[in-house]
Amino acid sequence: MGEVLISISKDLLAKIERKELYKAVFLKNLKNKICPNVMECINKFNKLTSFIMEDILSYDFPKRRAKIMEAWLRVAEYLKLRNDHNDCVAIYSAIHHYIISGLKLTMKELKSKHAKALFKEISDYCSFEGNYKALRENLINCLENNEYYLPYLGMLLRDISFLEANFEYIDDDFINFEKIEKIQKTIDNFFQFRNMVDIDNKNGSFLEELAFFDKLELIKEDDLELLANKIEPKFLLGDIPKKRKRLTVIDKKFFASCVNSAKYNIRNSII
């Protein structure tokens, strides 16, 4: 699974063009037309995150769900060793999403020393705290030692957005070369991975893997909550963050088979 994710991300990230990143065009209304490759990468990231959540929620017993969670953590561990930041963060985002982390019975079953250590290792590595401190340190190490890596696109977009929002290109009638150089260096570091990986991967297996993600459809976060409430009914009676993280994709057909077996509507069960 780790190699599958690396193969897909490697191809999608390599298709991004520099013009899709300048002036934070990925935040504009016409972003799907102006920067299609960036949006495709974001869509794939969201699909993977949602697919992992759906995979965990597909099992009735907490112990089984915990095993699936641990399996994905092992995938994340492999991605960490291969310096695939993008997919490692996707797995982290899925497991730390409040719908999954709120499954208390499931989290209790994640009790072996190895599972706990792995959970902490991935959490510390992908944590957003300190402005992605661990990921940035690893990125610097990869650049300095010319090591293979796949960057986390979200961190790049956040850096560019910050620079564009807080610094002007013209400052007191003078061109702000410092801003231009910072943006250029940030983008250069991102594209450095192209010199280290083979981006020509168009075999039949790769196309099948990519088609799998393309077939996944958007689904509402409320539907995931419905399934979570079905397998652990007390889930929605606890504290839920007021600000929910944005969620997109899973396989709607597969999920529909799970939802159809629910005995009550979630909206009638919330107190």
Short mmCIF file of C-alpha atoms in Angstrom, two decimals:
data_model
loop_
_atom_site.label_atom_id
_atom_site.label_comp_id
_atom_site.label_asym_id
_atom_site.label_seq_id
_atom_site.Cartn_x
_atom_site.Cartn_y
_atom_site.Cartn_z
CA MET A 1 0.00 0.00 0.00
CA GLY A 2 2.83 2.39 0.82
CA GLU A 3 4.37 2.00 -2.63
CA VAL A 4 0.96 2.49 -4.25
CA LEU A 5 0.48 5.82 -2.46
CA ILE A 6 4.02 6.95 -3.26
CA SER A 7 3.55 6.05 -6.92
CA ILE A 8 0.34 8.08 -7.23
CA SER A 9 1.60 11.11 -5.27
CA LYS A 10 4.87 11.13 -7.18
CA ASP A 11 3.05 11.50 -10.48
CA LEU A 12 0.47 14.04 -9.31
CA LEU A 13 2.95 16.31 -7.51
CA ALA A 14 5.30 16.27 -10.50
CA LYS A 15 2.55 17.64 -12.77
CA ILE A 16 2.23 20.87 -10.76
CA GLU A 17 3.54 23.90 -12.65
CA ARG A 18 5.14 26.96 -11.10
CA LYS A 19 2.47 29.29 -12.47
CA GLU A 20 -0.10 27.42 -10.34
CA LEU A 21 1.64 28.58 -7.17
CA TYR A 22 2.53 32.22 -7.73
CA LYS A 23 0.26 34.91 -6.23
CA ALA A 24 -1.70 32.22 -4.36
CA VAL A 25 -3.93 31.58 -7.37
CA PHE A 26 -5.04 28.35 -5.68
CA LEU A 27 -7.20 30.55 -3.43
CA LYS A 28 -8.95 32.32 -6.31
CA ASN A 29 -12.48 31.63 -7.52
CA LEU A 30 -11.21 30.12 -10.78
CA LYS A 31 -8.71 27.87 -9.02
CA ASN A 32 -9.97 24.70 -10.73
CA LYS A 33 -9.20 26.25 -14.10
CA ILE A 34 -6.06 28.20 -13.17
CA CYS A 35 -4.31 25.49 -11.14
CA PRO A 36 -5.89 22.13 -12.03
CA ASN A 37 -2.88 20.07 -10.95
CA VAL A 38 -2.79 21.62 -7.48
CA MET A 39 -6.51 20.97 -7.06
CA GLU A 40 -6.08 17.39 -8.27
CA CYS A 41 -3.45 16.79 -5.58
CA ILE A 42 -5.69 18.32 -2.91
CA ASN A 43 -8.58 16.18 -4.09
CA LYS A 44 -6.46 13.02 -3.91
CA PHE A 45 -5.30 13.95 -0.40
CA ASN A 46 -8.91 14.39 0.75
CA LYS A 47 -9.97 11.15 -0.91
CA LEU A 48 -7.23 9.21 0.84
CA THR A 49 -8.09 10.74 4.22
CA SER A 50 -11.78 9.93 3.82
CA PHE A 51 -11.11 6.44 2.49
CA ILE A 52 -9.03 5.64 5.60
CA MET A 53 -11.80 6.91 7.86
CA GLU A 54 -14.38 4.87 5.97
CA ASP A 55 -12.11 1.81 6.18
CA ILE A 56 -11.90 2.12 9.97
CA LEU A 57 -15.64 2.70 10.32
CA SER A 58 -16.52 -0.31 8.18
CA TYR A 59 -16.10 -2.81 11.02
CA ASP A 60 -18.58 -3.51 13.82
CA PHE A 61 -16.16 -4.46 16.60
CA PRO A 62 -13.82 -1.97 18.32
CA LYS A 63 -10.93 -4.45 18.38
CA ARG A 64 -11.17 -4.92 14.62
CA ARG A 65 -11.35 -1.17 14.02
CA ALA A 66 -8.26 -0.73 16.19
CA LYS A 67 -6.41 -3.32 14.09
CA ILE A 68 -7.30 -1.47 10.91
CA MET A 69 -6.12 1.77 12.48
CA GLU A 70 -2.84 0.13 13.49
CA ALA A 71 -2.43 -1.21 9.95
CA TRP A 72 -2.72 2.32 8.56
CA LEU A 73 -0.25 3.52 11.17
CA ARG A 74 2.22 0.94 9.86
CA VAL A 75 1.67 2.29 6.37
CA ALA A 76 2.37 5.78 7.72
CA GLU A 77 5.55 4.46 9.36
CA TYR A 78 6.72 3.12 6.01
CA LEU A 79 5.90 6.42 4.31
CA LYS A 80 7.85 8.24 7.02
CA LEU A 81 10.90 6.06 6.32
CA ARG A 82 10.52 6.82 2.59
CA ASN A 83 10.13 10.55 3.34
CA ASP A 84 6.67 10.71 1.75
CA HIS A 85 5.37 13.66 3.75
CA ASN A 86 2.18 14.15 1.76
CA ASP A 87 0.60 10.73 2.27
CA CYS A 88 1.92 10.38 5.81
CA VAL A 89 0.07 13.57 6.77
CA ALA A 90 -3.08 12.27 5.03
CA ILE A 91 -3.09 9.20 7.27
CA TYR A 92 -2.39 11.36 10.32
CA SER A 93 -5.30 13.65 9.40
CA ALA A 94 -7.69 10.71 9.09
CA ILE A 95 -6.77 9.10 12.40
CA HIS A 96 -6.80 12.42 14.26
CA HIS A 97 -10.08 13.62 12.76
CA TYR A 98 -12.61 14.07 15.56
CA ILE A 99 -14.92 11.41 14.09
CA ILE A 100 -12.20 8.77 14.47
CA SER A 101 -10.47 10.05 17.60
CA GLY A 102 -13.93 10.34 19.20
CA LEU A 103 -14.47 6.57 18.97
CA LYS A 104 -13.47 5.93 22.58
CA LEU A 105 -14.08 2.18 22.51
CA THR A 106 -11.90 1.87 19.45
CA MET A 107 -9.10 4.01 20.85
CA LYS A 108 -9.04 1.92 24.02
CA GLU A 109 -8.31 -1.18 21.95
CA LEU A 110 -5.20 0.50 20.58
CA LYS A 111 -3.36 -0.65 23.68
CA SER A 112 -0.27 -2.65 22.72
CA LYS A 113 3.09 -0.97 23.39
CA HIS A 114 3.95 -1.08 19.72
CA ALA A 115 0.64 0.47 18.65
CA LYS A 116 0.90 3.25 21.24
CA ALA A 117 4.50 3.98 20.30
CA LEU A 118 3.62 4.05 16.62
CA PHE A 119 0.65 6.34 17.23
CA LYS A 120 2.87 8.78 19.14
CA GLU A 121 5.64 8.59 16.55
CA ILE A 122 3.37 9.47 13.64
CA SER A 123 1.51 12.10 15.68
CA ASP A 124 4.75 13.86 16.63
CA TYR A 125 6.14 13.61 13.10
CA CYS A 126 3.07 15.03 11.33
CA SER A 127 1.90 17.43 14.02
CA PHE A 128 0.90 20.92 12.87
CA GLU A 129 2.39 22.35 16.07
CA GLY A 130 5.41 24.60 15.73
CA ASN A 131 4.46 25.31 12.13
CA TYR A 132 5.16 21.69 11.09
CA LYS A 133 8.46 21.68 12.92
CA ALA A 134 9.23 17.97 12.53
CA LEU A 135 8.30 17.90 8.85
CA ARG A 136 10.40 20.99 8.15
CA GLU A 137 13.41 19.50 9.90
CA ASN A 138 13.08 16.34 7.85
CA LEU A 139 12.69 18.36 4.65
CA ILE A 140 15.85 20.33 5.39
CA ASN A 141 17.72 17.09 6.09
CA CYS A 142 16.54 15.62 2.78
CA LEU A 143 17.61 18.72 0.85
CA GLU A 144 21.02 18.87 2.51
CA ASN A 145 21.73 15.17 1.93
CA ASN A 146 20.05 14.95 -1.48
CA GLU A 147 17.69 12.24 -0.21
CA TYR A 148 14.50 10.99 -1.84
CA TYR A 149 11.36 12.75 -0.56
CA LEU A 150 7.84 13.75 -1.51
CA PRO A 151 6.82 17.12 -0.01
CA TYR A 152 3.60 17.89 1.82
CA LEU A 153 1.70 20.18 -0.54
CA GLY A 154 -0.42 21.67 2.25
CA MET A 155 2.65 23.10 3.97
CA LEU A 156 3.81 24.74 0.74
CA LEU A 157 0.41 26.30 0.08
CA ARG A 158 0.25 27.60 3.63
CA ASP A 159 3.70 29.20 3.34
CA ILE A 160 2.86 30.87 0.04
CA SER A 161 -0.48 32.11 1.37
CA PHE A 162 1.27 33.64 4.39
CA LEU A 163 3.88 35.42 2.27
CA GLU A 164 1.29 36.74 -0.16
CA ALA A 165 -1.00 38.00 2.61
CA ASN A 166 1.58 39.66 4.85
CA PHE A 167 4.06 41.23 2.44
CA GLU A 168 3.50 43.64 -0.44
CA TYR A 169 5.33 43.43 -3.76
CA ILE A 170 5.66 47.23 -3.72
CA ASP A 171 6.71 48.77 -0.41
CA ASP A 172 7.06 52.58 -0.25
CA ASP A 173 7.46 52.72 -4.04
CA PHE A 174 10.25 50.12 -3.90
CA ILE A 175 10.06 46.57 -5.20
CA ASN A 176 10.07 44.11 -2.31
CA PHE A 177 12.80 41.77 -3.54
CA GLU A 178 12.90 40.04 -0.16
CA LYS A 179 9.35 38.78 -0.64
CA ILE A 180 10.07 37.64 -4.18
CA GLU A 181 13.18 35.76 -3.05
CA LYS A 182 11.34 34.05 -0.17
CA ILE A 183 8.54 32.87 -2.43
CA GLN A 184 11.01 31.73 -5.05
CA LYS A 185 13.07 29.78 -2.51
CA THR A 186 9.95 28.16 -1.04
CA ILE A 187 8.81 26.99 -4.47
CA ASP A 188 12.33 25.88 -5.44
CA ASN A 189 12.56 23.69 -2.34
CA PHE A 190 9.25 22.11 -3.25
CA PHE A 191 10.29 21.27 -6.79
CA GLN A 192 13.69 19.94 -5.71
CA PHE A 193 12.12 16.48 -5.30
CA ARG A 194 11.84 16.23 -9.09
CA ASN A 195 15.60 15.77 -9.27
CA MET A 196 15.45 12.77 -6.96
CA VAL A 197 12.53 10.63 -8.16
CA ASP A 198 11.48 8.95 -11.38
CA ILE A 199 8.24 10.67 -12.33
CA ASP A 200 7.55 8.57 -15.44
CA ASN A 201 5.30 5.87 -14.03
CA LYS A 202 2.55 4.99 -16.48
CA ASN A 203 2.32 1.22 -16.25
CA GLY A 204 -0.99 -0.61 -16.08
CA SER A 205 -0.81 -1.07 -12.33
CA PHE A 206 -0.35 2.65 -11.77
CA LEU A 207 -3.32 3.53 -13.97
CA GLU A 208 -5.51 1.08 -12.05
CA GLU A 209 -4.41 2.61 -8.75
CA LEU A 210 -5.15 6.13 -9.99
CA ALA A 211 -8.54 5.03 -11.37
CA PHE A 212 -9.46 3.71 -7.92
CA PHE A 213 -9.19 7.19 -6.40
CA ASP A 214 -10.90 8.80 -9.37
CA LYS A 215 -13.98 6.62 -8.85
CA LEU A 216 -14.45 7.72 -5.24
CA GLU A 217 -17.19 10.32 -4.84
CA LEU A 218 -17.88 13.17 -2.48
CA ILE A 219 -19.88 12.45 0.66
CA LYS A 220 -21.08 14.65 3.47
CA GLU A 221 -19.39 14.66 6.83
CA ASP A 222 -22.79 14.09 8.44
CA ASP A 223 -22.95 10.70 6.73
CA LEU A 224 -19.67 9.66 8.34
CA GLU A 225 -21.06 10.78 11.67
CA LEU A 226 -24.08 8.61 11.02
CA LEU A 227 -21.92 5.55 10.56
CA ALA A 228 -19.79 6.45 13.60
CA ASN A 229 -22.92 6.82 15.72
CA LYS A 230 -24.19 3.48 14.46
CA ILE A 231 -21.11 1.54 15.56
CA GLU A 232 -20.55 3.50 18.79
CA PRO A 233 -23.94 5.09 19.73
CA LYS A 234 -22.53 7.22 22.54
CA PHE A 235 -20.12 8.92 20.17
CA LEU A 236 -22.31 11.93 19.39
CA LEU A 237 -23.39 12.46 22.99
CA GLY A 238 -19.93 13.65 23.98
CA ASP A 239 -18.12 16.86 23.24
CA ILE A 240 -17.65 17.71 19.58
CA PRO A 241 -15.50 20.62 18.41
CA LYS A 242 -17.60 23.56 17.28
CA LYS A 243 -15.35 24.04 14.27
CA ARG A 244 -15.28 20.87 12.24
CA LYS A 245 -12.45 19.97 9.92
CA ARG A 246 -13.43 19.89 6.27
CA LEU A 247 -14.01 16.40 4.94
CA THR A 248 -14.72 15.14 1.48
CA VAL A 249 -14.58 11.82 -0.24
CA ILE A 250 -15.36 8.17 0.14
CA ASP A 251 -16.83 5.47 -1.98
CA LYS A 252 -20.52 6.42 -1.90
CA LYS A 253 -21.76 3.07 -3.19
CA PHE A 254 -19.92 1.11 -0.51
CA PHE A 255 -20.96 3.52 2.19
CA ALA A 256 -24.60 3.41 1.10
CA SER A 257 -24.73 -0.28 1.91
CA CYS A 258 -23.64 0.54 5.46
CA VAL A 259 -26.00 3.46 5.89
CA ASN A 260 -29.02 1.49 4.65
CA SER A 261 -28.65 -0.88 7.56
CA ALA A 262 -28.89 1.89 10.15
CA LYS A 263 -32.02 1.57 12.30
CA TYR A 264 -32.51 5.24 13.01
CA ASN A 265 -31.78 8.65 11.58
CA ILE A 266 -28.92 10.49 13.23
CA ARG A 267 -30.82 13.75 13.28
CA ASN A 268 -33.44 12.23 15.57
CA SER A 269 -30.79 10.81 17.88
CA ILE A 270 -28.89 14.01 18.72
CA ILE A 271 -29.72 15.41 22.14
#
